[in-house]
PDB file of C-alpha atoms in Angstrom:
ATOM      1  CA  MET A 266       0.000   0.000   0.000  1.00  0.00           C
ATOM      2  CA  ILE A 267       1.315   3.413  -0.940  1.00  0.00           C
ATOM      3  CA  GLU A 268       1.093   5.887   1.927  1.00  0.00           C
ATOM      4  CA  ALA A 269      -0.368   9.232   0.933  1.00  0.00           C
ATOM      5  CA  LYS A 270       1.941  12.140   1.559  1.00  0.00           C
ATOM      6  CA  LYS A 271       0.676  15.131   3.457  1.00  0.00           C
ATOM      7  CA  VAL A 272       0.904  18.161   1.228  1.00  0.00           C
ATOM      8  CA  ARG A 273       1.883  21.435   2.871  1.00  0.00           C
ATOM      9  CA  PRO A 274       1.758  24.787   1.113  1.00  0.00           C
ATOM     10  CA  SER A 275       5.025  26.531   0.477  1.00  0.00           C
ATOM     11  CA  PRO A 276       5.066  29.973   2.098  1.00  0.00           C
ATOM     12  CA  LEU A 277       6.293  31.450  -1.160  1.00  0.00           C
ATOM     13  CA  SER A 278       3.254  30.034  -2.935  1.00  0.00           C
ATOM     14  CA  ILE A 279       0.974  31.645  -0.351  1.00  0.00           C
ATOM     15  CA  LEU A 280       2.531  35.102  -0.394  1.00  0.00           C
ATOM     16  CA  PRO A 281       1.130  36.340  -3.724  1.00  0.00           C
ATOM     17  CA  LEU A 282      -2.348  35.435  -2.433  1.00  0.00           C
ATOM     18  CA  LEU A 283      -2.031  38.046   0.293  1.00  0.00           C
ATOM     19  CA  ILE A 284      -2.365  40.674  -2.402  1.00  0.00           C
ATOM     20  CA  LEU A 285      -5.830  39.359  -3.224  1.00  0.00           C
ATOM     21  CA  VAL A 286      -7.103  39.535   0.360  1.00  0.00           C
ATOM     22  CA  TRP A 287      -5.801  43.044   0.920  1.00  0.00           C
ATOM     23  CA  PRO A 288      -8.356  45.731  -0.044  1.00  0.00           C
ATOM     24  CA  GLY A 289      -5.988  48.005  -1.884  1.00  0.00           C
ATOM     25  CA  GLY A 290      -8.684  50.513  -2.709  1.00  0.00           C
ATOM     26  CA  ALA A 291      -8.630  52.231   0.663  1.00  0.00           C
ATOM     27  CA  ARG A 292      -9.499  55.796  -0.230  1.00  0.00           C
ATOM     28  CA  ALA A 293     -10.031  59.094   1.487  1.00  0.00           C
ATOM     29  CA  GLN A 294     -13.479  60.013   2.694  1.00  0.00           C
ATOM     30  CA  SER A 295     -14.623  63.585   3.023  1.00  0.00           C
ATOM     31  CA  SER A 296     -16.199  64.878   6.209  1.00  0.00           C
ATOM     32  CA  ALA A 297     -19.069  67.252   6.728  1.00  0.00           C
ATOM     33  CA  PRO A 298     -17.830  70.010   9.055  1.00  0.00           C
ATOM     34  CA  GLY A 299     -20.592  71.948  10.711  1.00  0.00           C
ATOM     35  CA  ALA A 300     -23.274  69.488   9.602  1.00  0.00           C
ATOM     36  CA  ILE A 301     -26.467  69.282  11.628  1.00  0.00           C
ATOM     37  CA  VAL A 302     -26.804  65.829  13.130  1.00  0.00           C
ATOM     38  CA  GLU A 303     -30.305  64.399  13.129  1.00  0.00           C
ATOM     39  CA  SER A 304     -31.342  62.203  16.037  1.00  0.00           C
ATOM     40  CA  ARG A 305     -32.916  58.770  15.759  1.00  0.00           C
ATOM     41  CA  LEU A 306     -31.869  58.102  12.199  1.00  0.00           C
ATOM     42  CA  ASP A 307     -32.774  54.700  10.827  1.00  0.00           C
ATOM     43  CA  LEU A 308     -30.677  52.472   8.564  1.00  0.00           C
ATOM     44  CA  PRO A 309     -31.967  53.851   5.210  1.00  0.00           C
ATOM     45  CA  GLN A 310     -31.354  57.415   6.395  1.00  0.00           C
ATOM     46  CA  VAL A 311     -27.805  56.679   7.527  1.00  0.00           C
ATOM     47  CA  LEU A 312     -27.047  54.920   4.237  1.00  0.00           C
ATOM     48  CA  ASP A 313     -28.484  57.811   2.242  1.00  0.00           C
ATOM     49  CA  LYS A 314     -26.322  60.276   4.138  1.00  0.00           C
ATOM     50  CA  LEU A 315     -23.229  58.105   3.856  1.00  0.00           C
ATOM     51  CA  VAL A 316     -23.600  57.755   0.095  1.00  0.00           C
ATOM     52  CA  GLN A 317     -24.715  61.348  -0.411  1.00  0.00           C
ATOM     53  CA  LYS A 318     -21.893  62.948   1.567  1.00  0.00           C
ATOM     54  CA  ASN A 319     -19.248  60.843  -0.139  1.00  0.00           C
ATOM     55  CA  ALA A 320     -20.759  61.537  -3.561  1.00  0.00           C
ATOM     56  CA  GLU A 321     -21.016  65.297  -2.920  1.00  0.00           C
ATOM     57  CA  ARG A 322     -17.451  65.621  -1.709  1.00  0.00           C
ATOM     58  CA  ALA A 323     -15.644  62.906  -3.649  1.00  0.00           C
ATOM     59  CA  ASP A 324     -14.016  65.607  -5.758  1.00  0.00           C
ATOM     60  CA  ALA A 325     -13.144  67.901  -2.850  1.00  0.00           C
ATOM     61  CA  LEU A 326      -9.791  66.309  -2.075  1.00  0.00           C
ATOM     62  CA  GLN A 327      -7.566  67.296  -4.976  1.00  0.00           C
ATOM     63  CA  LYS A 328      -4.101  66.386  -3.750  1.00  0.00           C
ATOM     64  CA  TYR A 329      -2.461  64.977  -0.647  1.00  0.00           C
ATOM     65  CA  GLN A 330       0.641  63.081   0.376  1.00  0.00           C
ATOM     66  CA  GLY A 331       1.728  60.765   3.140  1.00  0.00           C
ATOM     67  CA  ARG A 332       4.162  58.086   4.197  1.00  0.00           C
ATOM     68  CA  ARG A 333       3.398  54.401   4.684  1.00  0.00           C
ATOM     69  CA  LEU A 334       5.133  51.655   6.617  1.00  0.00           C
ATOM     70  CA  TYR A 335       4.438  48.185   5.195  1.00  0.00           C
ATOM     71  CA  THR A 336       5.356  45.153   7.309  1.00  0.00           C
ATOM     72  CA  LEU A 337       4.818  41.456   6.634  1.00  0.00           C
ATOM     73  CA  ASP A 338       5.501  38.691   9.151  1.00  0.00           C
ATOM     74  CA  TYR A 339       5.038  35.006   8.365  1.00  0.00           C
ATOM     75  CA  LYS A 340       5.425  32.195  10.861  1.00  0.00           C
ATOM     76  CA  GLY A 341       4.870  28.577   9.945  1.00  0.00           C
ATOM     77  CA  PHE A 342       6.155  25.559   8.066  1.00  0.00           C
ATOM     78  CA  PRO A 343       8.869  25.325   6.851  1.00  0.00           C
ATOM     79  CA  THR A 344      10.250  28.763   7.788  1.00  0.00           C
ATOM     80  CA  SER A 345       9.477  32.240   9.071  1.00  0.00           C
ATOM     81  CA  PHE A 346      10.410  35.636   7.684  1.00  0.00           C
ATOM     82  CA  HIS A 347       9.939  39.371   8.060  1.00  0.00           C
ATOM     83  CA  ALA A 348       9.963  42.197   5.511  1.00  0.00           C
ATOM     84  CA  GLU A 349       9.452  45.964   5.698  1.00  0.00           C
ATOM     85  CA  MET A 350       9.088  48.748   3.174  1.00  0.00           C
ATOM     86  CA  VAL A 351       8.686  52.504   3.671  1.00  0.00           C
ATOM     87  CA  VAL A 352       6.862  54.306   0.860  1.00  0.00           C
ATOM     88  CA  ASP A 353       5.979  57.930   0.141  1.00  0.00           C
ATOM     89  CA  MET A 354       2.668  58.361  -1.671  1.00  0.00           C
ATOM     90  CA  THR A 355       1.205  61.340  -3.527  1.00  0.00           C
ATOM     91  CA  TYR A 356      -2.427  61.397  -4.655  1.00  0.00           C
ATOM     92  CA  ASP A 357      -3.735  63.606  -7.477  1.00  0.00           C
ATOM     93  CA  ALA A 358      -7.447  63.761  -8.281  1.00  0.00           C
ATOM     94  CA  PRO A 359      -9.309  62.100  -9.688  1.00  0.00           C
ATOM     95  CA  ALA A 360      -7.509  58.747  -9.539  1.00  0.00           C
ATOM     96  CA  THR A 361      -3.716  58.938  -9.652  1.00  0.00           C
ATOM     97  CA  LYS A 362      -1.300  57.685  -7.012  1.00  0.00           C
ATOM     98  CA  GLN A 363       2.460  57.916  -7.272  1.00  0.00           C
ATOM     99  CA  PHE A 364       4.679  55.826  -5.019  1.00  0.00           C
ATOM    100  CA  LYS A 365       8.327  56.310  -4.086  1.00  0.00           C
ATOM    101  CA  ILE A 366      10.088  53.575  -2.126  1.00  0.00           C
ATOM    102  CA  VAL A 367      12.170  55.211   0.616  1.00  0.00           C
ATOM    103  CA  SER A 368      13.681  52.126   2.244  1.00  0.00           C
ATOM    104  CA  GLN A 369      13.277  48.355   2.475  1.00  0.00           C
ATOM    105  CA  SER A 370      14.606  45.570   4.667  1.00  0.00           C
ATOM    106  CA  GLY A 371      14.158  41.854   5.230  1.00  0.00           C
ATOM    107  CA  SER A 372      13.433  39.198   2.630  1.00  0.00           C
ATOM    108  CA  GLN A 373      14.012  40.694  -0.817  1.00  0.00           C
ATOM    109  CA  LEU A 374      11.890  37.954  -2.374  1.00  0.00           C
ATOM    110  CA  VAL A 375       8.929  38.927  -0.192  1.00  0.00           C
ATOM    111  CA  ILE A 376       9.463  42.608  -0.917  1.00  0.00           C
ATOM    112  CA  ASP A 377       9.466  41.997  -4.673  1.00  0.00           C
ATOM    113  CA  ARG A 378       6.662  39.434  -4.830  1.00  0.00           C
ATOM    114  CA  VAL A 379       4.301  40.879  -2.247  1.00  0.00           C
ATOM    115  CA  LEU A 380       4.968  44.394  -0.978  1.00  0.00           C
ATOM    116  CA  LYS A 381       5.831  45.944  -4.336  1.00  0.00           C
ATOM    117  CA  ARG A 382       2.951  44.109  -5.985  1.00  0.00           C
ATOM    118  CA  LEU A 383       0.618  45.647  -3.393  1.00  0.00           C
ATOM    119  CA  LEU A 384       1.513  49.045  -4.813  1.00  0.00           C
ATOM    120  CA  GLU A 385       0.831  47.845  -8.359  1.00  0.00           C
ATOM    121  CA  ALA A 386      -2.503  46.336  -7.322  1.00  0.00           C
ATOM    122  CA  GLU A 387      -3.548  49.567  -5.620  1.00  0.00           C
ATOM    123  CA  GLN A 388      -2.808  51.572  -8.743  1.00  0.00           C
ATOM    124  CA  GLU A 389      -4.865  49.129 -10.809  1.00  0.00           C
ATOM    125  CA  SER A 390      -7.772  49.416  -8.362  1.00  0.00           C
ATOM    126  CA  MET A 391      -7.949  53.166  -9.020  1.00  0.00           C
ATOM    127  CA  ASN A 392      -9.433  52.806 -12.506  1.00  0.00           C
ATOM    128  CA  GLU A 393     -13.019  53.966 -12.888  1.00  0.00           C
ATOM    129  CA  GLU A 394     -14.513  50.498 -13.378  1.00  0.00           C
ATOM    130  CA  ASN A 395     -12.951  49.101 -10.195  1.00  0.00           C
ATOM    131  CA  ARG A 396     -13.868  52.187  -8.169  1.00  0.00           C
ATOM    132  CA  THR A 397     -17.499  51.725  -9.188  1.00  0.00           C
ATOM    133  CA  ARG A 398     -17.476  48.016  -8.357  1.00  0.00           C
ATOM    134  CA  VAL A 399     -16.015  48.472  -4.855  1.00  0.00           C
ATOM    135  CA  ALA A 400     -17.973  51.551  -3.747  1.00  0.00           C
ATOM    136  CA  LEU A 401     -19.713  51.171  -0.395  1.00  0.00           C
ATOM    137  CA  ASN A 402     -23.317  51.584  -1.500  1.00  0.00           C
ATOM    138  CA  PRO A 403     -26.530  49.546  -1.941  1.00  0.00           C
ATOM    139  CA  SER A 404     -25.525  48.611  -5.484  1.00  0.00           C
ATOM    140  CA  ASN A 405     -22.649  46.498  -4.197  1.00  0.00           C
ATOM    141  CA  TYR A 406     -23.699  45.601  -0.641  1.00  0.00           C
ATOM    142  CA  GLU A 407     -26.620  44.479   1.500  1.00  0.00           C
ATOM    143  CA  PHE A 408     -26.807  46.292   4.853  1.00  0.00           C
ATOM    144  CA  SER A 409     -28.333  44.992   8.109  1.00  0.00           C
ATOM    145  CA  GLY A 410     -27.804  44.762  11.864  1.00  0.00           C
ATOM    146  CA  PHE A 411     -28.070  48.521  12.350  1.00  0.00           C
ATOM    147  CA  GLU A 412     -27.228  49.815  15.844  1.00  0.00           C
ATOM    148  CA  HIS A 413     -26.550  53.170  17.457  1.00  0.00           C
ATOM    149  CA  GLN A 414     -24.532  53.817  20.611  1.00  0.00           C
ATOM    150  CA  ASP A 415     -23.258  57.078  22.045  1.00  0.00           C
ATOM    151  CA  THR A 416     -19.461  57.052  21.914  1.00  0.00           C
ATOM    152  CA  PRO A 417     -16.858  59.710  22.778  1.00  0.00           C
ATOM    153  CA  ASP A 418     -15.393  59.603  19.268  1.00  0.00           C
ATOM    154  CA  SER A 419     -18.777  59.931  17.460  1.00  0.00           C
ATOM    155  CA  CYS A 420     -18.159  56.581  15.739  1.00  0.00           C
ATOM    156  CA  SER A 421     -21.683  55.701  16.793  1.00  0.00           C
ATOM    157  CA  TYR A 422     -23.448  53.848  13.989  1.00  0.00           C
ATOM    158  CA  THR A 423     -22.609  50.202  13.327  1.00  0.00           C
ATOM    159  CA  LEU A 424     -24.004  47.942  10.628  1.00  0.00           C
ATOM    160  CA  ASN A 425     -23.322  44.650   8.895  1.00  0.00           C
ATOM    161  CA  VAL A 426     -22.268  44.616   5.257  1.00  0.00           C
ATOM    162  CA  GLU A 427     -22.697  41.674   2.887  1.00  0.00           C
ATOM    163  CA  PRO A 428     -21.441  41.871  -0.715  1.00  0.00           C
ATOM    164  CA  LYS A 429     -23.961  41.173  -3.434  1.00  0.00           C
ATOM    165  CA  ASN A 430     -21.280  39.573  -5.602  1.00  0.00           C
ATOM    166  CA  PRO A 431     -18.260  37.417  -4.626  1.00  0.00           C
ATOM    167  CA  ASN A 432     -15.812  40.017  -5.875  1.00  0.00           C
ATOM    168  CA  LYS A 433     -12.282  39.607  -4.479  1.00  0.00           C
ATOM    169  CA  LEU A 434     -12.159  43.386  -3.901  1.00  0.00           C
ATOM    170  CA  LEU A 435     -15.270  43.386  -1.693  1.00  0.00           C
ATOM    171  CA  TYR A 436     -15.616  42.303   1.923  1.00  0.00           C
ATOM    172  CA  ARG A 437     -18.211  41.108   4.449  1.00  0.00           C
ATOM    173  CA  GLY A 438     -18.293  42.130   8.074  1.00  0.00           C
ATOM    174  CA  ARG A 439     -19.136  45.155  10.174  1.00  0.00           C
ATOM    175  CA  ILE A 440     -18.489  48.865   9.701  1.00  0.00           C
ATOM    176  CA  TRP A 441     -18.615  51.840  12.062  1.00  0.00           C
ATOM    177  CA  VAL A 442     -19.900  55.195  10.758  1.00  0.00           C
ATOM    178  CA  ASP A 443     -19.201  58.607  12.269  1.00  0.00           C
ATOM    179  CA  SER A 444     -22.496  60.207  13.331  1.00  0.00           C
ATOM    180  CA  LYS A 445     -21.340  63.760  12.561  1.00  0.00           C
ATOM    181  CA  ASP A 446     -19.497  63.351   9.265  1.00  0.00           C
ATOM    182  CA  PHE A 447     -21.180  60.180   7.989  1.00  0.00           C
ATOM    183  CA  ALA A 448     -17.865  58.628   7.020  1.00  0.00           C
ATOM    184  CA  VAL A 449     -16.651  55.115   7.765  1.00  0.00           C
ATOM    185  CA  CYS A 450     -14.242  55.239  10.690  1.00  0.00           C
ATOM    186  CA  ARG A 451     -13.618  51.523  11.237  1.00  0.00           C
ATOM    187  CA  ILE A 452     -14.009  48.183   9.450  1.00  0.00           C
ATOM    188  CA  GLU A 453     -13.763  44.611  10.750  1.00  0.00           C
ATOM    189  CA  ALA A 454     -14.284  42.146   7.939  1.00  0.00           C
ATOM    190  CA  GLU A 455     -13.141  39.254   5.772  1.00  0.00           C
ATOM    191  CA  PRO A 456     -12.823  39.009   1.981  1.00  0.00           C
ATOM    192  CA  ALA A 457     -16.000  38.322   0.049  1.00  0.00           C
ATOM    193  CA  LYS A 458     -14.157  35.577  -1.810  1.00  0.00           C
ATOM    194  CA  ASN A 459     -11.506  33.269  -0.392  1.00  0.00           C
ATOM    195  CA  PRO A 460      -8.493  33.703  -2.672  1.00  0.00           C
ATOM    196  CA  SER A 461      -7.164  30.167  -2.206  1.00  0.00           C
ATOM    197  CA  PHE A 462      -7.826  26.736  -0.742  1.00  0.00           C
ATOM    198  CA  TRP A 463      -4.600  27.134   1.239  1.00  0.00           C
ATOM    199  CA  ILE A 464      -5.921  30.112   3.183  1.00  0.00           C
ATOM    200  CA  LYS A 465      -8.386  29.050   5.896  1.00  0.00           C
ATOM    201  CA  LYS A 466      -9.402  32.431   7.206  1.00  0.00           C
ATOM    202  CA  VAL A 467      -8.573  36.097   6.799  1.00  0.00           C
ATOM    203  CA  ALA A 468      -9.376  38.799   9.360  1.00  0.00           C
ATOM    204  CA  ILE A 469      -9.141  42.386   8.142  1.00  0.00           C
ATOM    205  CA  GLN A 470      -9.182  45.505  10.302  1.00  0.00           C
ATOM    206  CA  HIS A 471      -9.133  49.067   8.995  1.00  0.00           C
ATOM    207  CA  THR A 472      -9.123  52.261  11.035  1.00  0.00           C
ATOM    208  CA  TYR A 473      -9.407  55.830   9.765  1.00  0.00           C
ATOM    209  CA  LEU A 474      -8.510  59.221  11.221  1.00  0.00           C
ATOM    210  CA  LYS A 475      -9.667  62.715  10.440  1.00  0.00           C
ATOM    211  CA  VAL A 476      -7.126  65.040   8.830  1.00  0.00           C
ATOM    212  CA  GLY A 477      -8.522  68.521   8.320  1.00  0.00           C
ATOM    213  CA  ASP A 478     -11.883  67.997   6.611  1.00  0.00           C
ATOM    214  CA  PHE A 479     -11.115  64.472   5.424  1.00  0.00           C
ATOM    215  CA  TRP A 480     -11.027  60.920   6.754  1.00  0.00           C
ATOM    216  CA  LEU A 481      -7.918  59.020   5.679  1.00  0.00           C
ATOM    217  CA  PRO A 482      -6.653  55.506   6.446  1.00  0.00           C
ATOM    218  CA  SER A 483      -4.759  55.242   9.722  1.00  0.00           C
ATOM    219  CA  GLU A 484      -3.844  51.564   9.946  1.00  0.00           C
ATOM    220  CA  ASN A 485      -4.803  48.445   8.005  1.00  0.00           C
ATOM    221  CA  GLN A 486      -4.077  44.914   9.150  1.00  0.00           C
ATOM    222  CA  SER A 487      -4.778  41.560   7.521  1.00  0.00           C
ATOM    223  CA  VAL A 488      -4.197  38.319   9.450  1.00  0.00           C
ATOM    224  CA  SER A 489      -4.248  35.194   7.274  1.00  0.00           C
ATOM    225  CA  SER A 490      -4.416  31.672   8.726  1.00  0.00           C
ATOM    226  CA  VAL A 491      -2.829  29.179   6.328  1.00  0.00           C
ATOM    227  CA  ARG A 492      -3.678  25.490   6.160  1.00  0.00           C
ATOM    228  CA  GLY A 493      -0.834  23.560   7.747  1.00  0.00           C
ATOM    229  CA  GLY A 494      -0.414  26.004  10.619  1.00  0.00           C
ATOM    230  CA  GLY A 495       1.105  29.097   9.007  1.00  0.00           C
ATOM    231  CA  ARG A 496       0.102  32.634   9.936  1.00  0.00           C
ATOM    232  CA  ALA A 497       0.796  35.800   7.944  1.00  0.00           C
ATOM    233  CA  VAL A 498       0.276  39.313   9.314  1.00  0.00           C
ATOM    234  CA  LEU A 499       0.315  42.169   6.827  1.00  0.00           C
ATOM    235  CA  THR A 500       0.172  45.701   8.268  1.00  0.00           C
ATOM    236  CA  ILE A 501       0.170  49.167   6.725  1.00  0.00           C
ATOM    237  CA  LYS A 502       0.593  52.218   8.928  1.00  0.00           C
ATOM    238  CA  TYR A 503      -0.134  55.619   7.414  1.00  0.00           C
ATOM    239  CA  LEU A 504       1.991  58.545   8.603  1.00  0.00           C
ATOM    240  CA  ASN A 505       2.684  62.245   8.002  1.00  0.00           C
ATOM    241  CA  TYR A 506      -0.385  63.246   6.012  1.00  0.00           C
ATOM    242  CA  VAL A 507      -0.383  66.631   4.275  1.00  0.00           C
ATOM    243  CA  ILE A 508      -3.454  67.951   2.431  1.00  0.00           C
ATOM    244  CA  LEU A 509      -1.980  69.902  -0.471  1.00  0.00           C
ATOM    245  CA  ALA A 510      -5.123  71.044  -2.292  1.00  0.00           C
ATOM    246  CA  ALA A 511      -8.857  70.764  -1.645  1.00  0.00           C
ATOM    247  CA  ARG A 512     -11.987  72.400  -2.973  1.00  0.00           C
ATOM    248  CA  GLY A 513     -14.481  74.058  -0.664  1.00  0.00           C
ATOM    249  CA  LEU A 514     -17.062  71.791   0.933  1.00  0.00           C
ATOM    250  CA  LYS A 515     -20.784  72.593   0.980  1.00  0.00           C
ATOM    251  CA  GLY A 516     -22.073  73.770   4.317  1.00  0.00           C
ATOM    252  CA  SER A 517     -18.621  74.550   5.690  1.00  0.00           C
ATOM    253  CA  GLU A 518     -16.656  77.696   6.268  1.00  0.00           C
ATOM    254  CA  ALA A 519     -13.830  78.536   3.900  1.00  0.00           C
ATOM    255  CA  SER A 520     -10.678  76.729   4.893  1.00  0.00           C
ATOM    256  CA  PRO A 521      -7.066  76.835   3.703  1.00  0.00           C
ATOM    257  CA  SER A 522      -6.245  74.679   0.701  1.00  0.00           C
ATOM    258  CA  SER A 523      -3.604  72.799   2.635  1.00  0.00           C
ATOM    259  CA  SER A 524      -3.339  71.393   6.140  1.00  0.00           C
ATOM    260  CA  ALA A 525      -1.083  68.870   7.796  1.00  0.00           C
ATOM    261  CA  LEU A 526      -1.086  66.284  10.522  1.00  0.00           C
ATOM    262  CA  ALA A 527       2.405  65.195  11.534  1.00  0.00           C
ATOM    263  CA  LEU A 528       2.469  61.700  12.993  1.00  0.00           C
ATOM    264  CA  PRO A 529       5.604  60.015  14.354  1.00  0.00           C
ATOM    265  CA  ASN A 530       7.892  59.236  11.442  1.00  0.00           C
ATOM    266  CA  ARG A 531       9.537  55.976  12.427  1.00  0.00           C
ATOM    267  CA  ALA A 532      11.450  55.624   9.180  1.00  0.00           C
ATOM    268  CA  GLU A 533      13.791  58.507   9.764  1.00  0.00           C
TER     269      GLU A 533
END
């Protein structure tokens, strides 16, 4: 009798799959300074405001820049490794991002096959067709489980999101919405479509922070459990935002065209 061999995934074969489970289309959300907050809003009203505010102000943010720290840690069979990459990013409306790699360390193979490909995938996600397909609205998602709780940070509304199509760029889980600006301030989710048999589960967490009149990504983390016992943690920290140009927002007082939030720059 021939004994069946237990097949284990090679970590290098798993790494490119991390690109698929990472929502590279994390984009800025505009806020609504000075907006009047209505009490006792129901789910349809919150969704209408969320979509409306983002639609009204999607063109307000014309240009901004920031620094990112990418880290990837893998532990499992048959080896473990670590890689880091520091990147400067400049955004120009309506859909252009330019990346400049400042430094890199760790496994060069991982940097080339995963971290650099994340940048390429994000640029591809910026085309108009992909932006339409991943927008957080009733065309792409079902919404349920609506709750409201008073919180110090105004991140008060929570609701479940379920993608209508198993698109690898969509996710299912729970989102938190700011009750003053009607912008997403936190996401806890998993990919709508499992990218591979070798990946058992993926947990994604996104947090956002307010910079001037806009909500921008603060930290994104994806934890992937691999069949055979491996675990990959991919993290992006967003630092040193500067708003370089922005149009005036409806219902707000005139504000300077540029503003900055200096966060600790760990790369220097």
